[in-house]
């Protein structure tokens, strides 16, 4: 194990002078773009290595994001966008660009990740979460990088119950390939950073949703997906009621309520005393910046909510906001008495993938994180109906992601 | 003055001759039906318009007749749009107006002088049925094949009987005039052109059903569609190819293959006997001991044994409980392996492995919708290939036990009639977001999901009709209210959608017989076709594969697509062919069971064993 490349003092000096350059991977993604924006706002120069997508260059993609974040020219002037690809040798950069980057990067924030759960996508997930990390770590070793900020997930805890400590994980059983590869990634980054003398903070957020005060988000997965599905079903059955005299709605037991809402017979399997651990992106960003500032020796941090949101609460929020009744969390045994209908069959498959997160009984110890955040009076906003409403209002405005930037994708 | 847009439409005619069969129940072009010459059909008028635009023909007496007999009934608009998306009525109108204008302005109407050879032909077939008028000749001189130039014949003759054909052949030999015989010219490979006389069999439409011998005796002008219709009246089926292709011509040229070939075979399997007029005008049938051995096969380009004047086509029984199903797959090897297993286990009659382009094109009434469907099937549902099977209830039961997801006819009907809704982004985004180890199609296409799918897609003839031009929507809504338009079995029997595969561009099909025991052989050929196409910037796609002879062999098709009116595309194809020919010949030399259809062409009467296992 090497001695540290930089002293805490020199790190602080460069940060105070705002000369620390941060390289961010996954900077066009949900978490990465928010962290990049926060760093720019904090006055730091930021480099994004981003890939093309279809006909859009990396710069064009970032341009759309800059408008979304409403960043001014001053902040933009601190941003450098390099078109590259972590899938490729030398991060997909030209020899010269790679060499230049080696000379300027002081700290790395690694957000790039494949968040799919599907076992059939294992090769792509392993490539994105493990092999690409190796290339980035090779870069960091050759560069002057002194601090690596690894955005992981609380769910590296894997298949466990009870308290999950803010420590390196020794786990061998995981719910899916995403958890498994993120755990492998943590082990790799820990070992390599120790070997190279690079300080390491590992940030483990739980399920992240939009901004708690504005509702804005770039991603509509997590809890958005089942809500979107329910809203979609509501719309098609309302259309059937309006245009086809409700012939198909009646077949499914769907009907209008007296108050103009809709009754959708939808039982959703859940487990007692369980729920989903949700944090808003604004909280994650504040927590990240606080930890970045305070944790100068490197450590592991759970950025989570102290309270889970139950399916009952989500169902109630959905009822209140969208006027959809009939969503009923039940135990799995209920389906043995009465088979799933088509709506419930669709949900069953959704819950199958997200089930461990919706019925989570894990308790994430976050004492280290709390110690830092309480000093700065940073508290995780409660996921209440007001926050839910803001998120849904934004989701509808952005057409659930298809109209994020003001025009159809 | 000939407007560019009408010429552009006319020049895109694919020559698949679908306007010569009544495949939609609209009736046929009235003058085409009575006059028989290609020129009187919409296809011919499209060619005539191009010929006028290019100054290839004058206005002749025959052209005046062709133009004036067009009633502008718009049957062609419906038929052609269904297959190609084109609207030929504007060309018909333009032709009519042009000629009428020409005549009313006192323009020259050329009377073409006869000649002794033509008079001799007329003595054989009748005054009306032989001509040398350029307005007739030009429509027998060209097709979309980009590597062959135009060849204007000397005459065209339409015999009615075998004896007339014998006399024509003897006359041609005596006068040293070359001749070719033509069914509907749908081969579109530049084969049916000559400087001499084109013998068009369009008047020879006799069909006789010999129920006791399970045989349909057909004359050379009978098309696959017409024969299939006749067989169906008797509760029977034939192995037939493209609907507008003539049965006799198809057997002789290609050995008639289709998805039914899995059960019914290819080549000599298709017939009990055939009658020919040979190059010297002698008549023979294949049951005669002295007849040439057409059952043999030489792996080289070989002339046909003669003009088939009668085919005794085998017919097959139909079970009342037969239906078609589709089994989705996300990879080619999986799909081929499944098809092979079905064939080896004798499960199902018709079997085909279809690619995304074929299935989306078959289902979609417009090219735009087809493109969207193809993308959605792959990206949203995870379906890259589908194995199509026709089977009775026992076969379908077996298939359900072999695989998790089966698209039955009810589901297909829902999907087809709700197709415009399937591609709507809201629904597609929802499907794409489905996580989990199962592919989206494995979740969504289950029987318990049918009520939900029906609600989402709102399937109806009106829904699917939204995909076409507004003025055609009533017609399409009426068309799709007929059960057979969403019936896999009917569609596969009558194949009225298969010529849609060239809707977006003219197709250059490569057909290869392959061994199925080593699946890598086919995969390698597919990869090579794709590589060569990419290298020459040619649009391309996999077509289909059908297992043969209990899964031991298969026939597969790979397609290149070109704008046949663009000389640059002809250059591309020519250059690509310089790689493809040695590639296929090399594969054939190296691997047993690989045979390019190019060498089977005109040896279609061969026993399949002679080209599959030598």
mmCIF file with all atom_site columns, C-alpha atoms in Angstrom, chain B residues 299-430:
data_model
loop_
_atom_site.group_PDB
_atom_site.id
_atom_site.type_symbol
_atom_site.label_atom_id
_atom_site.label_alt_id
_atom_site.label_comp_id
_atom_site.label_asym_id
_atom_site.label_entity_id
_atom_site.label_seq_id
_atom_site.pdbx_PDB_ins_code
_atom_site.Cartn_x
_atom_site.Cartn_y
_atom_site.Cartn_z
_atom_site.occupancy
_atom_site.B_iso_or_equiv
_atom_site.pdbx_formal_charge
_atom_site.auth_seq_id
_atom_site.auth_comp_id
_atom_site.auth_asym_id
_atom_site.auth_atom_id
_atom_site.pdbx_PDB_model_num
ATOM 1   C CA . UNK B 1 299 ? -24.848 -27.946 -60.782 1.00 0.00 ? 299 UNK B CA 1
ATOM 2   C CA . UNK B 1 300 ? -24.589 -25.461 -63.609 1.00 0.00 ? 300 UNK B CA 1
ATOM 3   C CA . UNK B 1 301 ? -26.837 -23.108 -65.523 1.00 0.00 ? 301 UNK B CA 1
ATOM 4   C CA . UNK B 1 302 ? -29.050 -25.404 -67.574 1.00 0.00 ? 302 UNK B CA 1
ATOM 5   C CA . UNK B 1 303 ? -31.821 -24.703 -70.066 1.00 0.00 ? 303 UNK B CA 1
ATOM 6   C CA . UNK B 1 304 ? -35.370 -25.690 -69.269 1.00 0.00 ? 304 UNK B CA 1
ATOM 7   C CA . UNK B 1 305 ? -36.755 -28.829 -70.901 1.00 0.00 ? 305 UNK B CA 1
ATOM 8   C CA . UNK B 1 306 ? -39.257 -26.813 -72.922 1.00 0.00 ? 306 UNK B CA 1
ATOM 9   C CA . UNK B 1 307 ? -42.503 -24.928 -72.571 1.00 0.00 ? 307 UNK B CA 1
ATOM 10  C CA . UNK B 1 308 ? -44.676 -26.485 -69.899 1.00 0.00 ? 308 UNK B CA 1
ATOM 11  C CA . UNK B 1 309 ? -48.190 -26.691 -71.312 1.00 0.00 ? 309 UNK B CA 1
ATOM 12  C CA . UNK B 1 310 ? -49.734 -28.640 -68.478 1.00 0.00 ? 310 UNK B CA 1
ATOM 13  C CA . UNK B 1 311 ? -48.796 -29.461 -64.926 1.00 0.00 ? 311 UNK B CA 1
ATOM 14  C CA . UNK B 1 312 ? -50.415 -32.138 -62.820 1.00 0.00 ? 312 UNK B CA 1
ATOM 15  C CA . UNK B 1 313 ? -49.929 -30.462 -59.464 1.00 0.00 ? 313 UNK B CA 1
ATOM 16  C CA . UNK B 1 314 ? -50.195 -32.427 -56.266 1.00 0.00 ? 314 UNK B CA 1
ATOM 17  C CA . UNK B 1 315 ? -52.909 -31.389 -53.881 1.00 0.00 ? 315 UNK B CA 1
ATOM 18  C CA . UNK B 1 316 ? -52.972 -31.960 -50.156 1.00 0.00 ? 316 UNK B CA 1
ATOM 19  C CA . UNK B 1 317 ? -55.730 -32.395 -47.599 1.00 0.00 ? 317 UNK B CA 1
ATOM 20  C CA . UNK B 1 318 ? -56.631 -29.652 -45.156 1.00 0.00 ? 318 UNK B CA 1
ATOM 21  C CA . UNK B 1 319 ? -57.614 -30.380 -41.564 1.00 0.00 ? 319 UNK B CA 1
ATOM 22  C CA . UNK B 1 320 ? -60.416 -28.232 -40.252 1.00 0.00 ? 320 UNK B CA 1
ATOM 23  C CA . UNK B 1 321 ? -58.528 -27.384 -37.092 1.00 0.00 ? 321 UNK B CA 1
ATOM 24  C CA . UNK B 1 322 ? -55.417 -25.979 -38.755 1.00 0.00 ? 322 UNK B CA 1
ATOM 25  C CA . UNK B 1 323 ? -54.219 -22.562 -37.633 1.00 0.00 ? 323 UNK B CA 1
ATOM 26  C CA . UNK B 1 324 ? -51.081 -20.510 -37.860 1.00 0.00 ? 324 UNK B CA 1
ATOM 27  C CA . UNK B 1 325 ? -48.971 -19.425 -34.897 1.00 0.00 ? 325 UNK B CA 1
ATOM 28  C CA . UNK B 1 326 ? -45.831 -17.351 -34.434 1.00 0.00 ? 326 UNK B CA 1
ATOM 29  C CA . UNK B 1 327 ? -43.113 -18.121 -31.920 1.00 0.00 ? 327 UNK B CA 1
ATOM 30  C CA . UNK B 1 328 ? -40.872 -15.141 -31.100 1.00 0.00 ? 328 UNK B CA 1
ATOM 31  C CA . UNK B 1 329 ? -37.120 -15.333 -30.600 1.00 0.00 ? 329 UNK B CA 1
ATOM 32  C CA . UNK B 1 330 ? -34.410 -12.823 -29.860 1.00 0.00 ? 330 UNK B CA 1
ATOM 33  C CA . UNK B 1 331 ? -31.678 -14.612 -31.771 1.00 0.00 ? 331 UNK B CA 1
ATOM 34  C CA . UNK B 1 332 ? -31.309 -16.276 -35.151 1.00 0.00 ? 332 UNK B CA 1
ATOM 35  C CA . UNK B 1 333 ? -29.641 -19.477 -33.918 1.00 0.00 ? 333 UNK B CA 1
ATOM 36  C CA . UNK B 1 334 ? -32.455 -20.053 -31.407 1.00 0.00 ? 334 UNK B CA 1
ATOM 37  C CA . UNK B 1 335 ? -35.106 -19.516 -34.040 1.00 0.00 ? 335 UNK B CA 1
ATOM 38  C CA . UNK B 1 336 ? -33.460 -21.799 -36.590 1.00 0.00 ? 336 UNK B CA 1
ATOM 39  C CA . UNK B 1 337 ? -32.854 -24.472 -34.008 1.00 0.00 ? 337 UNK B CA 1
ATOM 40  C CA . UNK B 1 338 ? -36.521 -24.405 -33.049 1.00 0.00 ? 338 UNK B CA 1
ATOM 41  C CA . UNK B 1 339 ? -37.676 -24.572 -36.650 1.00 0.00 ? 339 UNK B CA 1
ATOM 42  C CA . UNK B 1 340 ? -35.339 -27.450 -37.306 1.00 0.00 ? 340 UNK B CA 1
ATOM 43  C CA . UNK B 1 341 ? -36.635 -29.347 -34.305 1.00 0.00 ? 341 UNK B CA 1
ATOM 44  C CA . UNK B 1 342 ? -40.226 -28.876 -35.402 1.00 0.00 ? 342 UNK B CA 1
ATOM 45  C CA . UNK B 1 343 ? -39.370 -30.187 -38.829 1.00 0.00 ? 343 UNK B CA 1
ATOM 46  C CA . UNK B 1 344 ? -37.428 -33.152 -37.491 1.00 0.00 ? 344 UNK B CA 1
ATOM 47  C CA . UNK B 1 345 ? -40.263 -34.050 -35.143 1.00 0.00 ? 345 UNK B CA 1
ATOM 48  C CA . UNK B 1 346 ? -42.860 -33.675 -37.922 1.00 0.00 ? 346 UNK B CA 1
ATOM 49  C CA . UNK B 1 347 ? -44.666 -30.989 -35.972 1.00 0.00 ? 347 UNK B CA 1
ATOM 50  C CA . UNK B 1 348 ? -46.470 -28.567 -38.225 1.00 0.00 ? 348 UNK B CA 1
ATOM 51  C CA . UNK B 1 349 ? -46.913 -28.285 -41.968 1.00 0.00 ? 349 UNK B CA 1
ATOM 52  C CA . UNK B 1 350 ? -45.688 -24.863 -43.040 1.00 0.00 ? 350 UNK B CA 1
ATOM 53  C CA . UNK B 1 351 ? -42.663 -23.621 -41.113 1.00 0.00 ? 351 UNK B CA 1
ATOM 54  C CA . UNK B 1 352 ? -40.658 -20.480 -41.672 1.00 0.00 ? 352 UNK B CA 1
ATOM 55  C CA . UNK B 1 353 ? -38.136 -18.420 -39.740 1.00 0.00 ? 353 UNK B CA 1
ATOM 56  C CA . UNK B 1 354 ? -39.035 -14.819 -40.492 1.00 0.00 ? 354 UNK B CA 1
ATOM 57  C CA . UNK B 1 355 ? -36.932 -11.765 -39.826 1.00 0.00 ? 355 UNK B CA 1
ATOM 58  C CA . UNK B 1 356 ? -38.155 -8.441  -38.492 1.00 0.00 ? 356 UNK B CA 1
ATOM 59  C CA . UNK B 1 357 ? -38.392 -6.869  -41.925 1.00 0.00 ? 357 UNK B CA 1
ATOM 60  C CA . UNK B 1 358 ? -40.624 -9.595  -43.319 1.00 0.00 ? 358 UNK B CA 1
ATOM 61  C CA . UNK B 1 359 ? -43.001 -9.840  -40.396 1.00 0.00 ? 359 UNK B CA 1
ATOM 62  C CA . UNK B 1 360 ? -43.363 -6.086  -39.963 1.00 0.00 ? 360 UNK B CA 1
ATOM 63  C CA . UNK B 1 361 ? -43.889 -5.645  -43.694 1.00 0.00 ? 361 UNK B CA 1
ATOM 64  C CA . UNK B 1 362 ? -46.456 -8.420  -43.910 1.00 0.00 ? 362 UNK B CA 1
ATOM 65  C CA . UNK B 1 363 ? -48.442 -6.955  -41.044 1.00 0.00 ? 363 UNK B CA 1
ATOM 66  C CA . UNK B 1 364 ? -48.295 -3.280  -41.953 1.00 0.00 ? 364 UNK B CA 1
ATOM 67  C CA . UNK B 1 365 ? -50.408 -1.580  -44.632 1.00 0.00 ? 365 UNK B CA 1
ATOM 68  C CA . UNK B 1 366 ? -47.827 1.175   -45.049 1.00 0.00 ? 366 UNK B CA 1
ATOM 69  C CA . UNK B 1 367 ? -44.053 1.260   -45.362 1.00 0.00 ? 367 UNK B CA 1
ATOM 70  C CA . UNK B 1 368 ? -43.778 3.913   -42.666 1.00 0.00 ? 368 UNK B CA 1
ATOM 71  C CA . UNK B 1 369 ? -45.714 1.817   -40.189 1.00 0.00 ? 369 UNK B CA 1
ATOM 72  C CA . UNK B 1 370 ? -43.676 -1.262  -41.147 1.00 0.00 ? 370 UNK B CA 1
ATOM 73  C CA . UNK B 1 371 ? -40.442 0.536   -40.288 1.00 0.00 ? 371 UNK B CA 1
ATOM 74  C CA . UNK B 1 372 ? -41.827 1.630   -36.923 1.00 0.00 ? 372 UNK B CA 1
ATOM 75  C CA . UNK B 1 373 ? -43.148 -1.841  -36.184 1.00 0.00 ? 373 UNK B CA 1
ATOM 76  C CA . UNK B 1 374 ? -39.824 -3.452  -37.013 1.00 0.00 ? 374 UNK B CA 1
ATOM 77  C CA . UNK B 1 375 ? -38.045 -1.129  -34.585 1.00 0.00 ? 375 UNK B CA 1
ATOM 78  C CA . UNK B 1 376 ? -40.610 -1.630  -31.830 1.00 0.00 ? 376 UNK B CA 1
ATOM 79  C CA . UNK B 1 377 ? -40.640 -5.394  -32.174 1.00 0.00 ? 377 UNK B CA 1
ATOM 80  C CA . UNK B 1 378 ? -36.886 -5.457  -31.660 1.00 0.00 ? 378 UNK B CA 1
ATOM 81  C CA . UNK B 1 379 ? -36.241 -2.551  -29.300 1.00 0.00 ? 379 UNK B CA 1
ATOM 82  C CA . UNK B 1 380 ? -39.326 -2.658  -27.120 1.00 0.00 ? 380 UNK B CA 1
ATOM 83  C CA . UNK B 1 381 ? -40.421 -6.279  -27.221 1.00 0.00 ? 381 UNK B CA 1
ATOM 84  C CA . UNK B 1 382 ? -37.069 -7.970  -27.829 1.00 0.00 ? 382 UNK B CA 1
ATOM 85  C CA . UNK B 1 383 ? -38.371 -9.850  -30.878 1.00 0.00 ? 383 UNK B CA 1
ATOM 86  C CA . UNK B 1 384 ? -35.813 -10.191 -33.649 1.00 0.00 ? 384 UNK B CA 1
ATOM 87  C CA . UNK B 1 385 ? -37.144 -13.330 -35.344 1.00 0.00 ? 385 UNK B CA 1
ATOM 88  C CA . UNK B 1 386 ? -40.377 -15.272 -35.438 1.00 0.00 ? 386 UNK B CA 1
ATOM 89  C CA . UNK B 1 387 ? -40.929 -18.886 -36.320 1.00 0.00 ? 387 UNK B CA 1
ATOM 90  C CA . UNK B 1 388 ? -44.148 -19.190 -38.234 1.00 0.00 ? 388 UNK B CA 1
ATOM 91  C CA . UNK B 1 389 ? -45.940 -22.539 -38.127 1.00 0.00 ? 389 UNK B CA 1
ATOM 92  C CA . UNK B 1 390 ? -49.183 -23.863 -39.513 1.00 0.00 ? 390 UNK B CA 1
ATOM 93  C CA . UNK B 1 391 ? -50.413 -26.871 -37.644 1.00 0.00 ? 391 UNK B CA 1
ATOM 94  C CA . UNK B 1 392 ? -53.485 -28.691 -36.428 1.00 0.00 ? 392 UNK B CA 1
ATOM 95  C CA . UNK B 1 393 ? -54.492 -28.583 -32.780 1.00 0.00 ? 393 UNK B CA 1
ATOM 96  C CA . UNK B 1 394 ? -52.132 -31.418 -31.878 1.00 0.00 ? 394 UNK B CA 1
ATOM 97  C CA . UNK B 1 395 ? -49.193 -29.666 -33.477 1.00 0.00 ? 395 UNK B CA 1
ATOM 98  C CA . UNK B 1 396 ? -50.053 -26.400 -31.773 1.00 0.00 ? 396 UNK B CA 1
ATOM 99  C CA . UNK B 1 397 ? -50.416 -28.188 -28.466 1.00 0.00 ? 397 UNK B CA 1
ATOM 100 C CA . UNK B 1 398 ? -46.947 -29.644 -28.918 1.00 0.00 ? 398 UNK B CA 1
ATOM 101 C CA . UNK B 1 399 ? -45.529 -26.226 -29.745 1.00 0.00 ? 399 UNK B CA 1
ATOM 102 C CA . UNK B 1 400 ? -47.019 -24.744 -26.586 1.00 0.00 ? 400 UNK B CA 1
ATOM 103 C CA . UNK B 1 401 ? -45.302 -27.446 -24.598 1.00 0.00 ? 401 UNK B CA 1
ATOM 104 C CA . UNK B 1 402 ? -41.983 -26.719 -26.297 1.00 0.00 ? 402 UNK B CA 1
ATOM 105 C CA . UNK B 1 403 ? -41.897 -22.977 -25.800 1.00 0.00 ? 403 UNK B CA 1
ATOM 106 C CA . UNK B 1 404 ? -43.164 -20.342 -23.423 1.00 0.00 ? 404 UNK B CA 1
ATOM 107 C CA . UNK B 1 405 ? -44.499 -17.678 -25.738 1.00 0.00 ? 405 UNK B CA 1
ATOM 108 C CA . UNK B 1 406 ? -46.770 -18.360 -28.684 1.00 0.00 ? 406 UNK B CA 1
ATOM 109 C CA . UNK B 1 407 ? -48.604 -15.727 -30.688 1.00 0.00 ? 407 UNK B CA 1
ATOM 110 C CA . UNK B 1 408 ? -51.843 -17.402 -31.695 1.00 0.00 ? 408 UNK B CA 1
ATOM 111 C CA . UNK B 1 409 ? -54.293 -16.084 -34.204 1.00 0.00 ? 409 UNK B CA 1
ATOM 112 C CA . UNK B 1 410 ? -56.313 -14.164 -31.631 1.00 0.00 ? 410 UNK B CA 1
ATOM 113 C CA . UNK B 1 411 ? -53.224 -12.318 -30.487 1.00 0.00 ? 411 UNK B CA 1
ATOM 114 C CA . UNK B 1 412 ? -52.008 -11.747 -34.009 1.00 0.00 ? 412 UNK B CA 1
ATOM 115 C CA . UNK B 1 413 ? -55.349 -10.257 -34.918 1.00 0.00 ? 413 UNK B CA 1
ATOM 116 C CA . UNK B 1 414 ? -55.135 -7.948  -31.906 1.00 0.00 ? 414 UNK B CA 1
ATOM 117 C CA . UNK B 1 415 ? -51.633 -6.872  -32.858 1.00 0.00 ? 415 UNK B CA 1
ATOM 118 C CA . UNK B 1 416 ? -52.368 -6.404  -36.568 1.00 0.00 ? 416 UNK B CA 1
ATOM 119 C CA . UNK B 1 417 ? -55.571 -4.480  -36.107 1.00 0.00 ? 417 UNK B CA 1
ATOM 120 C CA . UNK B 1 418 ? -53.988 -2.381  -33.377 1.00 0.00 ? 418 UNK B CA 1
ATOM 121 C CA . UNK B 1 419 ? -50.662 -1.892  -35.124 1.00 0.00 ? 419 UNK B CA 1
ATOM 122 C CA . UNK B 1 420 ? -50.701 1.914   -35.199 1.00 0.00 ? 420 UNK B CA 1
ATOM 123 C CA . UNK B 1 421 ? -51.199 1.875   -31.437 1.00 0.00 ? 421 UNK B CA 1
ATOM 124 C CA . UNK B 1 422 ? -48.402 -0.642  -30.904 1.00 0.00 ? 422 UNK B CA 1
ATOM 125 C CA . UNK B 1 423 ? -45.866 1.877   -32.139 1.00 0.00 ? 423 UNK B CA 1
ATOM 126 C CA . UNK B 1 424 ? -47.116 4.794   -30.064 1.00 0.00 ? 424 UNK B CA 1
ATOM 127 C CA . UNK B 1 425 ? -44.282 6.010   -27.898 1.00 0.00 ? 425 UNK B CA 1
ATOM 128 C CA . UNK B 1 426 ? -46.183 5.951   -24.614 1.00 0.00 ? 426 UNK B CA 1
ATOM 129 C CA . UNK B 1 427 ? -46.814 2.241   -24.819 1.00 0.00 ? 427 UNK B CA 1
ATOM 130 C CA . UNK B 1 428 ? -43.356 1.525   -26.203 1.00 0.00 ? 428 UNK B CA 1
ATOM 131 C CA . UNK B 1 429 ? -41.662 3.465   -23.410 1.00 0.00 ? 429 UNK B CA 1
ATOM 132 C CA . UNK B 1 430 ? -43.617 1.475   -20.884 1.00 0.00 ? 430 UNK B CA 1
#
